[in-house]
Tab-separated table of C-alpha atoms in Angstrom:
chain	number	residue	atom	x	y	z
A	40	MET	CA	-52.766	79.585	49.534
A	41	ASP	CA	-53.302	75.979	48.460
A	42	LEU	CA	-56.028	75.925	45.823
A	43	ASN	CA	-56.439	72.167	46.246
A	44	PHE	CA	-59.041	72.929	48.933
A	45	TYR	CA	-61.397	74.060	46.157
A	46	LYS	CA	-61.139	70.864	44.112
A	47	ASN	CA	-64.664	69.403	43.767
A	48	LYS	CA	-66.131	72.132	46.001
A	49	LYS	CA	-69.396	73.597	44.763
A	50	VAL	CA	-69.028	77.393	44.548
A	51	PHE	CA	-71.832	79.842	43.746
A	52	LEU	CA	-70.476	83.131	42.431
A	53	THR	CA	-72.488	86.267	41.693
A	54	GLY	CA	-71.116	88.844	39.272
A	55	HIS	CA	-69.178	86.162	37.390
A	56	THR	CA	-69.433	87.958	34.016
A	57	GLY	CA	-67.584	91.043	35.248
A	58	PHE	CA	-63.861	91.767	35.312
A	59	LYS	CA	-63.175	90.485	38.841
A	60	GLY	CA	-65.775	87.759	38.481
A	61	THR	CA	-64.110	86.360	35.354
A	62	TRP	CA	-60.680	86.222	36.972
A	63	LEU	CA	-62.203	84.551	40.050
A	64	SER	CA	-64.149	82.072	37.914
A	65	ARG	CA	-60.988	81.055	36.095
A	66	ILE	CA	-59.075	80.567	39.349
A	67	LEU	CA	-61.834	78.275	40.625
A	68	ILE	CA	-62.072	76.384	37.322
A	69	LEU	CA	-58.302	75.800	37.326
A	70	ALA	CA	-58.600	74.607	40.943
A	71	GLY	CA	-61.155	71.989	39.910
A	72	ALA	CA	-64.187	73.573	41.586
A	73	GLU	CA	-67.732	73.108	40.333
A	74	VAL	CA	-68.675	76.722	39.622
A	75	THR	CA	-72.153	78.180	39.172
A	76	GLY	CA	-72.311	81.854	38.223
A	77	TYR	CA	-75.271	84.230	38.499
A	78	SER	CA	-74.978	87.650	36.895
A	79	LEU	CA	-76.229	90.084	34.308
A	80	GLU	CA	-74.790	89.930	30.801
A	81	PRO	CA	-71.152	91.088	30.630
A	82	PRO	CA	-71.086	94.811	31.477
A	83	THR	CA	-68.631	95.902	28.778
A	84	GLU	CA	-67.944	95.392	25.092
A	85	PRO	CA	-65.481	93.806	24.682
A	86	SER	CA	-65.520	91.754	27.890
A	87	ILE	CA	-62.898	89.465	29.367
A	88	PHE	CA	-65.667	86.975	30.186
A	89	GLU	CA	-66.526	86.539	26.511
A	90	GLN	CA	-62.903	86.829	25.360
A	91	THR	CA	-61.907	83.898	27.592
A	92	LYS	CA	-65.040	81.835	26.741
A	93	THR	CA	-65.439	81.185	30.456
A	94	ALA	CA	-69.163	80.371	30.130
A	95	SER	CA	-68.241	77.068	28.465
A	96	GLN	CA	-66.320	75.916	31.550
A	97	MET	CA	-68.938	76.574	34.234
A	98	LYS	CA	-72.685	76.828	34.723
A	99	SER	CA	-73.457	80.430	33.757
A	100	ILE	CA	-76.872	81.806	34.721
A	101	ILE	CA	-77.856	85.226	33.388
A	102	GLY	CA	-79.993	86.892	36.023
A	103	ASP	CA	-80.404	90.038	38.113
A	104	ILE	CA	-79.619	89.961	41.844
A	105	ARG	CA	-82.636	92.239	42.279
A	106	ASP	CA	-84.767	89.238	41.243
A	107	GLY	CA	-84.781	87.509	44.614
A	108	GLU	CA	-86.903	84.520	43.620
A	109	LYS	CA	-84.819	83.642	40.555
A	110	LEU	CA	-81.619	84.043	42.573
A	111	LYS	CA	-82.929	81.816	45.376
A	112	ALA	CA	-84.072	79.124	42.947
A	113	ALA	CA	-80.683	79.116	41.209
A	114	MET	CA	-78.812	78.725	44.489
A	115	ILE	CA	-81.089	75.989	45.824
A	116	GLU	CA	-80.563	74.039	42.596
A	117	ALA	CA	-76.769	74.516	42.691
A	118	LYS	CA	-76.444	73.311	46.335
A	119	PRO	CA	-73.171	75.217	46.854
A	120	ASP	CA	-70.714	74.729	49.701
A	121	ILE	CA	-69.393	78.286	49.339
A	122	VAL	CA	-71.038	81.513	48.103
A	123	LEU	CA	-69.000	84.513	46.937
A	124	HIS	CA	-71.049	87.655	46.295
A	125	LEU	CA	-69.438	90.084	43.827
A	126	ALA	CA	-72.459	91.288	41.836
A	127	ALA	CA	-72.946	95.054	42.194
A	128	GLN	CA	-73.196	98.391	40.460
A	129	PRO	CA	-69.487	99.173	40.957
A	130	ILE	CA	-68.807	102.608	39.427
A	131	VAL	CA	-68.818	105.772	41.583
A	132	ARG	CA	-69.712	108.155	38.757
A	133	THR	CA	-72.503	105.863	37.532
A	134	SER	CA	-73.987	105.941	41.029
A	135	TYR	CA	-74.496	109.703	40.703
A	136	LYS	CA	-76.384	109.157	37.433
A	137	ASP	CA	-78.462	106.237	38.756
A	138	PRO	CA	-78.583	106.306	42.570
A	139	VAL	CA	-81.835	104.330	42.769
A	140	GLY	CA	-80.510	101.488	40.636
A	141	THR	CA	-77.256	101.528	42.590
A	142	TYR	CA	-79.044	101.148	45.940
A	143	GLU	CA	-81.389	98.503	44.519
A	144	SER	CA	-78.478	96.380	43.318
A	145	ASN	CA	-76.065	96.947	46.169
A	146	VAL	CA	-78.441	96.938	49.145
A	147	MET	CA	-81.461	94.851	48.156
A	148	GLY	CA	-79.156	92.613	46.137
A	149	THR	CA	-77.356	91.860	49.405
A	150	VAL	CA	-80.651	91.126	51.137
A	151	ASN	CA	-81.618	88.796	48.296
A	152	ILE	CA	-78.368	86.839	48.321
A	153	LEU	CA	-78.540	86.410	52.095
A	154	GLU	CA	-82.129	85.224	51.838
A	155	ALA	CA	-80.979	82.712	49.221
A	156	VAL	CA	-78.250	81.505	51.585
A	157	ARG	CA	-80.860	81.102	54.335
A	158	ALA	CA	-82.892	78.891	52.006
A	159	THR	CA	-79.935	76.690	50.979
A	160	PRO	CA	-78.846	74.201	53.680
A	161	SER	CA	-75.675	73.155	51.830
A	162	VAL	CA	-73.952	76.552	52.278
A	163	LYS	CA	-71.189	76.583	54.875
A	164	SER	CA	-69.286	79.751	53.920
A	165	PHE	CA	-70.507	83.103	52.559
A	166	VAL	CA	-68.348	86.127	51.701
A	167	ASN	CA	-69.852	89.470	50.656
A	168	ILE	CA	-67.356	91.525	48.632
A	169	THR	CA	-67.705	95.259	49.286
A	170	THR	CA	-65.046	97.981	48.872
A	171	ASP	CA	-62.452	100.117	50.626
A	172	LYS	CA	-64.857	103.029	50.136
A	173	VAL	CA	-67.275	101.792	52.832
A	174	TYR	CA	-65.378	103.752	55.475
A	175	LEU	CA	-66.130	107.303	56.580
A	176	ASN	CA	-63.213	108.953	54.788
A	177	ARG	CA	-61.501	111.454	57.095
A	178	GLU	CA	-58.620	112.009	54.645
A	179	TRP	CA	-56.113	110.935	57.272
A	180	ALA	CA	-52.678	109.502	56.497
A	181	TRP	CA	-53.059	106.051	58.057
A	182	GLY	CA	-55.054	103.079	56.860
A	183	TYR	CA	-58.612	102.296	57.895
A	184	ARG	CA	-59.132	99.261	60.126
A	185	GLU	CA	-62.115	96.939	60.061
A	186	ASN	CA	-63.640	98.519	63.183
A	187	GLU	CA	-63.644	102.075	61.784
A	188	GLU	CA	-66.939	103.894	61.147
A	189	LEU	CA	-68.787	102.917	57.959
A	190	CYS	CA	-70.290	105.826	56.024
A	191	GLY	CA	-69.471	106.098	52.318
A	192	PHE	CA	-69.976	109.553	50.796
A	193	ASP	CA	-71.317	108.966	47.269
A	194	PRO	CA	-74.264	106.674	46.405
A	195	TYR	CA	-71.982	103.789	45.372
A	196	SER	CA	-69.811	103.941	48.487
A	197	ASN	CA	-72.785	104.530	50.764
A	198	SER	CA	-74.739	101.645	49.243
A	199	LYS	CA	-71.779	99.388	49.969
A	200	SER	CA	-71.667	100.659	53.567
A	201	CYS	CA	-75.350	99.678	53.768
A	202	SER	CA	-74.497	96.280	52.315
A	203	GLU	CA	-72.000	95.791	55.134
A	204	LEU	CA	-74.643	96.679	57.726
A	205	VAL	CA	-77.186	94.336	56.133
A	206	THR	CA	-74.640	91.520	56.295
A	207	TYR	CA	-73.836	92.327	59.929
A	208	SER	CA	-77.531	92.193	60.833
A	209	TYR	CA	-78.138	88.893	59.030
A	210	ARG	CA	-75.037	87.356	60.627
A	211	ASN	CA	-76.350	88.198	64.088
A	212	SER	CA	-80.046	87.615	63.415
A	213	PHE	CA	-80.057	84.477	61.263
A	214	PHE	CA	-76.581	82.906	61.192
A	215	ALA	CA	-75.563	82.969	64.850
A	216	GLU	CA	-76.142	79.255	65.509
A	217	GLU	CA	-73.135	76.949	65.462
A	218	ASN	CA	-74.375	74.925	62.488
A	219	SER	CA	-75.372	77.934	60.359
A	220	PRO	CA	-73.145	79.282	57.541
A	221	ALA	CA	-70.107	81.394	58.369
A	222	VAL	CA	-70.655	84.946	57.083
A	223	SER	CA	-67.993	87.570	56.349
A	224	THR	CA	-67.397	90.753	54.391
A	225	ALA	CA	-64.239	91.571	52.441
A	226	ARG	CA	-63.028	95.062	51.563
A	227	SER	CA	-60.343	95.537	48.915
A	228	GLY	CA	-58.541	98.408	47.291
A	229	ASN	CA	-58.650	99.780	43.748
A	230	VAL	CA	-58.323	96.642	41.657
A	231	ILE	CA	-56.393	96.647	38.380
A	232	GLY	CA	-55.500	93.922	35.898
A	233	GLY	CA	-55.548	92.749	32.313
A	234	GLY	CA	-58.895	92.590	30.556
A	235	ASP	CA	-60.639	95.430	32.377
A	236	TYR	CA	-62.736	97.462	29.937
A	237	ALA	CA	-64.848	99.461	32.398
A	238	ILE	CA	-65.561	103.156	31.990
A	239	ASP	CA	-64.161	105.695	34.466
A	240	ARG	CA	-61.335	103.446	35.662
A	241	ILE	CA	-57.756	104.576	35.398
A	242	ILE	CA	-56.082	101.554	33.788
A	243	PRO	CA	-58.762	100.950	31.123
A	244	ASP	CA	-58.632	104.688	30.353
A	245	CYS	CA	-54.835	104.457	30.008
A	246	ILE	CA	-55.035	101.464	27.665
A	247	ARG	CA	-57.743	102.995	25.476
A	248	ALA	CA	-55.696	106.172	25.136
A	249	VAL	CA	-52.361	104.560	24.247
A	250	GLU	CA	-53.975	102.125	21.804
A	251	ASN	CA	-55.457	105.133	19.998
A	252	GLY	CA	-52.189	107.051	20.066
A	253	LYS	CA	-53.544	109.717	22.426
A	254	GLU	CA	-52.412	111.236	25.695
A	255	ILE	CA	-53.995	109.802	28.828
A	256	ILE	CA	-56.419	112.241	30.463
A	257	LEU	CA	-56.353	112.368	34.276
A	258	ARG	CA	-59.015	114.133	36.358
A	259	ASN	CA	-57.364	113.893	39.781
A	260	PRO	CA	-53.651	113.094	39.383
A	261	ASN	CA	-52.871	113.918	43.036
A	262	SER	CA	-55.462	111.561	44.550
A	263	THR	CA	-53.886	108.633	46.408
A	264	ARG	CA	-55.482	105.192	46.148
A	265	PRO	CA	-54.631	101.639	47.301
A	266	TYR	CA	-54.019	100.089	43.876
A	267	GLN	CA	-53.580	96.310	43.676
A	268	HIS	CA	-53.597	93.574	41.061
A	269	VAL	CA	-56.906	91.741	40.851
A	270	LEU	CA	-55.297	88.441	41.893
A	271	GLU	CA	-54.259	89.938	45.237
A	272	CYS	CA	-57.759	90.534	46.563
A	273	LEU	CA	-59.179	87.388	44.951
A	274	ARG	CA	-56.637	85.290	46.853
A	275	GLY	CA	-57.820	87.119	49.973
A	276	TYR	CA	-61.466	86.249	49.326
A	277	LEU	CA	-60.608	82.597	48.681
A	278	THR	CA	-58.395	82.421	51.767
A	279	LEU	CA	-61.191	83.852	53.917
A	280	ALA	CA	-63.881	81.597	52.438
A	281	LYS	CA	-61.708	78.539	53.090
A	282	ALA	CA	-60.750	79.580	56.636
A	283	GLN	CA	-64.313	80.189	57.803
A	284	TYR	CA	-65.540	77.036	56.027
A	285	GLU	CA	-63.144	75.077	58.214
A	286	ASP	CA	-63.601	77.102	61.420
A	287	LYS	CA	-66.522	79.525	61.547
A	288	ALA	CA	-65.968	80.663	65.146
A	289	SER	CA	-62.374	81.730	64.574
A	290	PHE	CA	-62.647	83.500	61.236
A	291	ALA	CA	-66.107	84.906	60.382
A	292	GLY	CA	-66.070	88.722	60.397
A	293	SER	CA	-64.829	91.628	58.250
A	294	TYR	CA	-61.448	91.851	56.534
A	295	ASN	CA	-59.405	94.340	54.524
A	296	PHE	CA	-57.388	93.055	51.574
A	297	GLY	CA	-55.331	95.983	50.331
A	298	PRO	CA	-51.789	96.669	49.166
A	299	ASP	CA	-48.799	97.612	51.292
A	300	ASP	CA	-47.984	101.303	51.679
A	301	GLU	CA	-45.594	101.456	48.738
A	302	SER	CA	-48.447	100.515	46.397
A	303	CYS	CA	-50.689	103.330	47.676
A	304	VAL	CA	-49.742	105.823	44.983
A	305	THR	CA	-51.228	108.892	43.351
A	306	THR	CA	-53.196	108.507	40.159
A	307	GLY	CA	-50.498	110.523	38.430
A	308	GLY	CA	-47.813	108.224	39.804
A	309	LEU	CA	-49.735	105.194	38.571
A	310	ALA	CA	-50.159	106.725	35.114
A	311	THR	CA	-46.446	107.558	34.931
A	312	LEU	CA	-45.545	103.977	35.888
A	313	PHE	CA	-47.942	102.681	33.252
A	314	CYS	CA	-46.499	104.960	30.549
A	315	ASP	CA	-42.914	103.985	31.427
A	316	THR	CA	-43.818	100.294	31.277
A	317	TRP	CA	-45.871	100.536	28.086
A	318	GLY	CA	-43.272	102.642	26.260
A	319	GLU	CA	-44.027	103.795	22.702
A	320	GLY	CA	-44.018	107.450	23.809
A	321	ALA	CA	-47.049	107.107	26.103
A	322	GLY	CA	-47.821	110.143	28.272
A	323	TRP	CA	-50.573	111.812	30.278
A	324	LYS	CA	-51.978	115.249	31.048
A	325	ASN	CA	-54.224	116.680	33.728
A	326	VAL	CA	-57.592	118.042	32.600
A	327	SER	CA	-59.671	119.485	35.426
A	328	GLU	CA	-63.452	119.128	35.367
A	329	THR	CA	-66.063	121.646	36.409
A	330	ASN	CA	-68.933	120.390	38.570
A	331	ALA	CA	-67.251	116.976	38.843
A	332	PRO	CA	-68.715	114.470	41.328
A	333	HIS	CA	-67.031	114.284	44.723
A	334	GLU	CA	-64.024	111.975	44.933
A	335	ALA	CA	-61.845	111.374	47.970
A	336	ASN	CA	-58.262	112.621	47.814
A	337	PHE	CA	-56.625	110.059	50.108
A	338	LEU	CA	-57.618	106.519	51.008
A	339	LYS	CA	-55.777	103.404	52.123
A	340	LEU	CA	-56.454	100.282	54.160
A	341	ASP	CA	-54.839	98.759	57.240
A	342	CYS	CA	-54.587	95.033	56.500
A	343	SER	CA	-52.993	93.955	59.789
A	344	LYS	CA	-55.961	91.719	60.631
A	345	SER	CA	-55.830	89.781	57.354
A	346	LYS	CA	-52.098	89.330	57.746
A	347	SER	CA	-52.175	88.168	61.371
A	348	VAL	CA	-55.430	86.159	61.364
A	349	LEU	CA	-55.457	84.680	57.848
A	350	GLY	CA	-51.766	84.775	56.971
A	351	TRP	CA	-52.598	86.744	53.821
A	352	TYR	CA	-49.937	89.117	52.455
A	353	PRO	CA	-49.659	91.049	49.176
A	354	GLN	CA	-47.382	89.295	46.678
A	355	TRP	CA	-47.247	91.678	43.730
A	356	GLY	CA	-46.372	95.320	44.361
A	357	ILE	CA	-47.612	98.119	42.142
A	358	LYS	CA	-44.671	97.885	39.710
A	359	GLN	CA	-45.180	94.178	39.100
A	360	ALA	CA	-48.951	94.674	38.844
A	361	ILE	CA	-48.461	97.207	36.031
A	362	GLU	CA	-45.953	94.931	34.319
A	363	LYS	CA	-48.503	92.092	34.349
A	364	ILE	CA	-51.217	94.339	32.919
A	365	VAL	CA	-48.987	95.481	30.069
A	366	GLU	CA	-47.902	91.869	29.490
A	367	TRP	CA	-51.571	90.774	29.289
A	368	GLU	CA	-52.628	93.544	26.911
A	369	LYS	CA	-49.654	93.211	24.555
A	370	ALA	CA	-49.905	89.418	24.458
A	371	VAL	CA	-53.548	89.672	23.407
A	372	GLN	CA	-52.649	92.353	20.852
A	373	CYS	CA	-50.120	89.928	19.387
A	374	GLY	CA	-52.773	87.250	18.965
A	375	GLU	CA	-52.408	85.118	22.084
A	376	SER	CA	-55.636	83.739	23.502
A	377	PRO	CA	-56.947	85.890	26.395
A	378	ALA	CA	-57.791	82.674	28.259
A	379	GLU	CA	-54.224	81.407	27.901
A	380	VAL	CA	-52.713	84.694	29.090
A	381	THR	CA	-55.115	84.912	32.047
A	382	ASP	CA	-54.560	81.302	33.106
A	383	ARG	CA	-50.798	81.640	32.758
A	384	GLN	CA	-50.735	84.652	35.058
A	385	ILE	CA	-52.989	82.862	37.561
A	386	LYS	CA	-50.676	79.846	37.627
A	387	GLU	CA	-47.630	82.061	37.998
A	388	TYR	CA	-49.218	83.982	40.857
A	389	PHE	CA	-50.391	80.917	42.775
A	390	GLY	CA	-47.223	78.951	42.014
A	391	ALA	CA	-49.175	76.230	40.228
């Protein structure tokens, strides 16, 4: 897509201090957008947000999306054209430990951001970022389409299904008029990329293991997931936000942004690809857990709608995604600035 659309646009982004939020912030900054972020402190130590010093290039507000009044005041002051909602409690296993906090953030946080949009006349385009896990997982071999039943199993997935339903209700109840903001939801696959330090995610676990000279531990090596580089889904979100900004009637709705079938691989297959790309004798082993939380065995998305309606297609397959992750990590290890590596990969991806 042509990022020139975002030059001088005012964009309000929640969750900007996280992994995806940092990459998205840097895309928008490079595009010349005026970016305001609203989020908790970075969720990991280290964090790509702090490594890239992104706070110095945007207006960064530290706040909780559960604080509806603070969120609303921040948005009213920012007067954004476009709102992208990424803030969430994003980890499945954490949602079992803290279901109440997960629902508070992911459901009432959605209510709060939509109330803030209602109170901000400047907003023309709103995209709520959810997950591929919103669907009722029937473990079937084909991808889920946007009109499939929503019913996530675990507290994280279920809270995101609820977030979808909240957005649907607000779109019909409060944003149905022609001059009201366009409202959509976006569902993406398992996102991977350089600078992710989260717990209980496969690529960060791989990197921590190899950097410590240890074997990678896999819990479910036969589980199939729709893995994709972080830039893939972010381009989808930006494409959708632009399209509905320009033509609400034709584009507002729900969209999947996932990889093609060849990038829907097992966790073991992903780990093997990572080890082969990293080199240095990297390897993995399967260690089964007792009383482990439920995790789906098979999940992938049908992205026909995004391809036909928005003209969005995956650009980097799973092999190239892993190559870019290894490139990012080794460049930083060798002393290159994380901001320079991140921006270089963004420019390469978008052809800038």
